[in-house]
Coordinates of C-alpha atoms and ligand atoms in Angstrom, one line a residue:
M1 CA 11.1 -10.9 -10.2
S2 CA 11.1 -7.9 -12.6
T3 CA 8.5 -5.2 -12.7
N4 CA 7.9 -3.1 -15.7
T5 CA 6.6 -0.2 -13.7
G6 CA 8.9 -0.2 -10.7
D7 CA 7.7 -0.2 -7.1
Q8 CA 7.4 3.6 -6.9
R9 CA 3.9 3.7 -8.3
Q10 CA 1.3 5.2 -5.9
R11 CA -1.4 2.8 -4.7
V12 CA -4.7 3.3 -6.6
T13 CA -7.7 4.3 -4.5
V14 CA -11.2 5.1 -5.3
H15 CA -10.1 8.8 -5.3
T16 CA -7.6 8.0 -8.1
L17 CA -10.5 6.8 -10.3
A18 CA -12.5 10.1 -9.7
D19 CA -9.3 12.1 -10.4
K20 CA -8.9 10.2 -13.7
K21 CA -12.4 11.1 -14.8
R22 CA -11.8 14.7 -14.0
K23 CA -8.5 14.7 -15.9
R24 CA -10.0 12.6 -18.8
E25 CA -7.4 9.9 -18.3
P26 CA -8.7 6.5 -19.3
I27 CA -9.0 4.0 -16.4
V28 CA -7.5 0.6 -17.1
S29 CA -9.0 -2.4 -15.4
I30 CA -9.0 -6.2 -15.6
T31 CA -10.9 -9.1 -14.1
A32 CA -8.5 -11.7 -12.5
Y33 CA -9.0 -14.5 -10.1
D34 CA -5.7 -16.0 -9.2
Y35 CA -2.2 -15.1 -8.0
S36 CA -0.2 -15.3 -11.2
S37 CA -2.7 -13.4 -13.4
A38 CA -3.4 -10.8 -10.8
R39 CA 0.3 -10.3 -10.2
L40 CA 1.0 -9.9 -14.0
A41 CA -1.8 -7.4 -14.3
D42 CA -0.7 -5.4 -11.3
E43 CA 2.9 -5.3 -12.5
A44 CA 1.7 -4.3 -16.0
G45 CA 0.1 -1.2 -14.4
V46 CA -3.7 -1.6 -14.4
D47 CA -5.6 0.8 -12.2
F48 CA -8.0 -1.7 -10.6
I49 CA -8.4 -5.5 -10.5
L50 CA -11.8 -7.0 -10.2
V51 CA -12.3 -10.4 -8.7
G52 CA -15.4 -10.9 -10.7
D53 CA -18.1 -13.5 -10.2
S54 CA -17.4 -14.5 -13.8
V55 CA -14.9 -16.8 -12.0
A56 CA -17.9 -19.1 -11.9
Q57 CA -17.7 -19.6 -15.7
V58 CA -14.1 -19.0 -16.4
M59 CA -12.4 -20.9 -13.7
L60 CA -15.1 -23.1 -12.0
G61 CA -16.8 -24.4 -15.2
Y62 CA -20.3 -23.3 -14.4
D63 CA -22.5 -22.0 -17.3
S64 CA -23.5 -18.8 -15.4
T65 CA -22.4 -16.7 -12.6
L66 CA -25.3 -17.7 -10.4
P67 CA -23.8 -20.7 -8.5
V68 CA -20.6 -19.0 -7.2
T69 CA -20.8 -18.7 -3.4
M70 CA -19.6 -16.1 -0.9
D71 CA -17.0 -18.5 0.4
E72 CA -15.6 -19.0 -3.1
M73 CA -15.5 -15.2 -3.7
V74 CA -13.6 -14.8 -0.4
Y75 CA -11.2 -17.6 -1.4
H76 CA -10.3 -16.0 -4.7
S77 CA -10.2 -12.5 -3.2
R78 CA -7.6 -13.6 -0.6
I79 CA -5.4 -15.1 -3.4
V80 CA -5.6 -12.0 -5.5
R81 CA -5.0 -9.8 -2.4
R82 CA -1.6 -11.5 -2.0
A83 CA -0.6 -10.6 -5.6
V84 CA -1.7 -7.0 -5.8
R85 CA 0.5 -4.1 -4.6
H86 CA -0.6 -1.1 -6.6
A87 CA -4.0 -1.6 -8.2
L88 CA -7.3 -1.1 -6.3
L89 CA -8.8 -4.4 -5.4
V90 CA -12.6 -4.6 -6.1
V91 CA -14.5 -7.8 -5.4
D92 CA -17.9 -8.8 -6.8
M93 CA -20.8 -9.6 -4.5
P94 CA -22.2 -12.8 -5.8
F95 CA -25.8 -13.6 -6.6
G96 CA -27.8 -14.1 -3.4
S97 CA -25.3 -12.2 -1.2
Y98 CA -27.3 -8.9 -1.2
H99 CA -30.7 -9.9 -2.8
T100 CA -32.1 -11.1 0.5
G101 CA -31.9 -7.8 2.4
T102 CA -29.8 -4.9 3.6
L103 CA -28.3 -6.7 6.6
A104 CA -27.1 -9.6 4.4
A105 CA -25.7 -7.1 1.9
L106 CA -23.8 -5.4 4.7
E107 CA -22.5 -8.5 6.4
N108 CA -21.3 -10.0 3.1
A109 CA -19.6 -6.8 2.0
V110 CA -17.8 -6.7 5.4
R111 CA -16.7 -10.3 4.9
L112 CA -15.2 -9.4 1.5
V113 CA -13.2 -6.6 3.1
K114 CA -12.2 -8.4 6.3
E115 CA -11.5 -11.9 5.0
G116 CA -10.9 -11.1 1.3
G117 CA -8.9 -7.9 1.6
A118 CA -11.3 -6.0 -0.8
E119 CA -11.0 -2.3 -1.0
A120 CA -14.4 -1.9 -2.8
V121 CA -17.2 -4.3 -3.7
K122 CA -19.3 -4.4 -6.8
I123 CA -23.1 -4.8 -6.8
E124 CA -25.2 -5.4 -10.0
G125 CA -28.4 -3.5 -10.5
G126 CA -29.8 0.0 -10.5
V127 CA -32.5 1.9 -8.6
S128 CA -33.7 -1.1 -6.7
R129 CA -30.3 -1.7 -5.2
V130 CA -29.9 1.8 -3.8
P131 CA -30.9 1.0 -0.2
F132 CA -28.4 -1.9 0.0
I133 CA -25.7 0.2 -1.6
R134 CA -26.3 3.2 0.7
R135 CA -26.0 0.9 3.8
V136 CA -22.7 -0.6 2.5
I137 CA -21.3 2.9 1.7
D138 CA -22.4 4.1 5.2
A139 CA -20.3 1.3 6.6
E140 CA -17.2 2.9 4.9
I141 CA -17.0 0.3 2.1
P142 CA -16.8 1.9 -1.4
V143 CA -19.2 0.3 -3.9
M144 CA -18.9 0.0 -7.6
G145 CA -22.2 -0.2 -9.5
H146 CA -22.9 -2.3 -12.6
I147 CA -25.8 -1.8 -15.0
G148 CA -26.9 -2.8 -18.5
L149 CA -26.2 -6.5 -19.2
T150 CA -26.0 -7.7 -15.6
P151 CA -25.2 -11.4 -15.8
Q152 CA -26.8 -12.2 -12.4
S153 CA -30.2 -11.2 -14.1
V154 CA -29.7 -13.7 -16.9
H155 CA -33.1 -15.4 -16.3
R156 CA -35.0 -12.1 -16.1
M157 CA -33.3 -10.8 -19.3
G158 CA -34.0 -14.2 -21.1
G159 CA -30.3 -14.7 -22.0
Y160 CA -27.1 -12.6 -22.3
K161 CA -28.6 -9.8 -24.6
V162 CA -27.5 -6.3 -25.3
Q163 CA -29.6 -4.0 -23.1
G164 CA -30.9 -0.4 -23.6
K165 CA -32.0 -0.7 -27.2
T166 CA -35.5 1.0 -26.8
S167 CA -36.3 4.5 -25.6
R168 CA -38.0 3.0 -22.6
A169 CA -35.0 0.8 -21.7
I170 CA -32.7 3.8 -22.2
E171 CA -34.7 5.9 -19.9
Q172 CA -34.6 3.2 -17.2
L173 CA -30.8 2.9 -17.6
M174 CA -30.5 6.7 -17.3
R175 CA -32.6 6.5 -14.1
D176 CA -30.4 3.7 -12.8
A177 CA -27.2 5.5 -13.5
E178 CA -28.4 8.8 -11.9
A179 CA -29.6 6.9 -8.8
L180 CA -26.2 5.2 -8.4
D181 CA -24.4 8.4 -9.1
K182 CA -26.4 10.2 -6.4
V183 CA -26.0 7.5 -3.8
G184 CA -22.2 7.8 -4.3
V185 CA -20.8 4.7 -6.1
S186 CA -17.1 5.0 -6.8
A187 CA -17.4 3.8 -10.4
L188 CA -20.1 2.4 -12.6
V189 CA -19.6 -0.6 -14.9
L190 CA -21.7 -0.3 -18.1
E191 CA -21.9 -3.7 -19.7
G192 CA -23.5 -4.7 -23.0
I193 CA -25.2 -1.5 -24.0
P194 CA -25.1 0.6 -27.2
R195 CA -22.2 3.0 -27.6
E196 CA -24.7 5.9 -27.9
V197 CA -26.3 5.1 -24.5
A198 CA -22.9 4.8 -22.8
I199 CA -22.0 8.2 -24.2
R200 CA -25.1 9.7 -22.6
I201 CA -24.6 8.1 -19.2
T202 CA -20.9 9.0 -19.1
A203 CA -21.7 12.6 -19.8
E204 CA -24.5 12.7 -17.3
V205 CA -22.9 11.2 -14.2
A206 CA -19.9 12.4 -12.1
T207 CA -19.0 8.8 -11.4
P208 CA -16.4 7.3 -13.6
T209 CA -18.0 4.8 -16.1
I210 CA -16.2 1.5 -16.9
G211 CA -17.2 -0.1 -20.1
I212 CA -17.3 -3.7 -21.2
G213 CA -19.2 -4.0 -24.5
A214 CA -20.2 -0.4 -24.2
G215 CA -18.0 1.3 -26.8
P216 CA -14.8 3.4 -26.4
D217 CA -16.3 6.6 -24.8
C218 CA -16.6 5.4 -21.3
D219 CA -14.1 6.7 -18.7
G220 CA -12.4 3.3 -18.5
Q221 CA -12.6 -0.2 -19.8
I222 CA -12.5 -3.6 -18.2
I223 CA -11.9 -7.1 -19.8
V224 CA -11.5 -10.6 -18.3
Y225 CA -7.8 -11.6 -18.2
H226 CA -8.6 -15.0 -19.7
D227 CA -10.3 -13.3 -22.7
L228 CA -7.5 -10.8 -23.2
V229 CA -4.8 -13.5 -23.4
G230 CA -6.8 -16.2 -25.2
L231 CA -7.3 -18.7 -22.4
T232 CA -11.1 -19.2 -22.8
F233 CA -12.7 -22.1 -24.6
S234 CA -15.8 -20.6 -26.3
S235 CA -15.6 -18.0 -29.1
P236 CA -15.1 -14.6 -27.7
A237 CA -17.9 -11.9 -27.6
K238 CA -17.8 -9.1 -30.1
F239 CA -16.3 -6.7 -27.6
V240 CA -13.3 -8.9 -26.6
R241 CA -10.0 -8.1 -28.1
R242 CA -7.5 -10.9 -27.8
Y243 CA -4.0 -9.6 -27.4
C244 CA -2.4 -13.0 -27.6
N245 CA -3.3 -16.6 -27.9
A246 CA -1.9 -18.1 -24.8
G247 CA -4.3 -21.1 -25.1
T248 CA -2.7 -22.2 -28.3
L249 CA 0.9 -21.6 -27.0
I250 CA 0.1 -23.7 -23.9
T251 CA -1.4 -26.5 -25.8
E252 CA 1.6 -26.7 -28.2
A253 CA 4.0 -26.6 -25.2
I254 CA 2.1 -29.5 -23.5
Q255 CA 2.0 -31.5 -26.8
A256 CA 5.8 -31.0 -27.2
Y257 CA 6.3 -32.2 -23.6
R258 CA 4.1 -35.3 -24.3
D259 CA 6.1 -36.1 -27.5
D260 CA 9.4 -35.7 -25.7
I261 CA 8.4 -38.1 -22.9
R262 CA 7.2 -40.6 -25.4
S263 CA 10.4 -40.4 -27.4
R264 CA 12.5 -40.4 -24.2
A265 CA 14.0 -37.0 -25.1
F266 CA 12.8 -35.7 -21.7
P267 CA 14.4 -35.5 -19.3
S268 CA 18.0 -35.5 -20.7
D269 CA 21.1 -36.4 -18.7
A270 CA 21.7 -32.6 -18.2
E271 CA 18.3 -32.4 -16.6
S272 CA 19.1 -35.2 -14.1
Y273 CA 20.8 -35.2 -10.7
H274 CA 24.0 -37.2 -10.4
L275 CA 25.9 -38.8 -7.5
P276 CA 29.2 -37.2 -6.6
R277 CA 32.1 -39.0 -8.3
D278 CA 33.6 -40.6 -5.2
V279 CA 30.2 -42.1 -4.3
Q280 CA 29.8 -43.3 -7.9
R281 CA 33.3 -44.9 -7.6
V282 CA 32.4 -46.7 -4.3
L283 CA 29.1 -47.9 -5.7
G284 CA 30.9 -49.0 -8.9
E285 CA 33.4 -51.1 -6.9
S286 CA 30.8 -52.6 -4.6
D287 CA 28.8 -53.6 -7.7
N288 CA 31.9 -55.5 -9.0
D289 CA 33.4 -58.6 -7.7
S290 CA 37.1 -58.9 -6.7
A291 CA 38.1 -59.7 -10.3
G292 CA 36.4 -56.5 -11.5
R293 CA 33.4 -58.3 -13.1
Q294 CA 29.9 -56.9 -12.6
K295 CA 28.1 -58.9 -9.9
Ligands
KIV1 O1 -17.5 -10.7 -13.3 C1 -16.9 -9.9 -14.0 O2 -15.8 -10.2 -14.5 C2 -17.5 -8.6 -14.3 C3 -16.9 -7.7 -15.3 C4 -17.1 -8.3 -16.7 C5 -17.3 -6.3 -15.2 O3 -18.5 -8.3 -13.7

């Protein structure tokens, strides 16, 4: 299997992300949930791979991230772990896995590390999550924060709406970002907020900020693999840039396969296995009577 970047690349750690912010080098990240996509992303040289709870919508067919379970996150994390050699592996803590208390947060974060191979976990929310996040960091597990449009808060937000559009909401976001920075998160995802607010947060905190729908001024960007390659079914959000349309390519390939089977063009004789000539001869003889006629 070829690799574009070679195997000499250093493994990315949470310290690499901090270094990149200091050196103003953009951080490249992608959400992936399975072996082939994670392996392609790792070989293409992304800095971190997130096993996001968006797996609920993208791969499991739910209409929000809320139903995905700890067991399902562990399952996807183990698969991605087997594919990733260089990138940092971050795994989302799903809805309900830290909302019920500090001990639950800790136990579930430990599961993602021990069973899923995570090197960091991501927790949505700001100031109110600080006690949980502190406990997880105290247990030697790096945490990534996530504020702004936090999909696990869809019911409180009343839908998937851009956040931080009033001065009150901006002040709350600033307080959230500063609290997460102070508690020591290793990176901070800023989702669905105005570019101007992302600029303020990125300038204010030492933590690297990772934008998704937050403009180009964050310290890094993240996008879902399936969105990037055009493998999703609904029309993409404004912030998604599709770099190819794999969905159309795959559909056309399957239609060509269907047509070839129906016209008996597939498989061809060259795509078939054959008996060795001597066996063919013996079989041919036994299929004929002594006068050479077919039985
Ligand atoms: O679940 C996910 O994919 C995410 C990213 C969009 C940040 O949380």
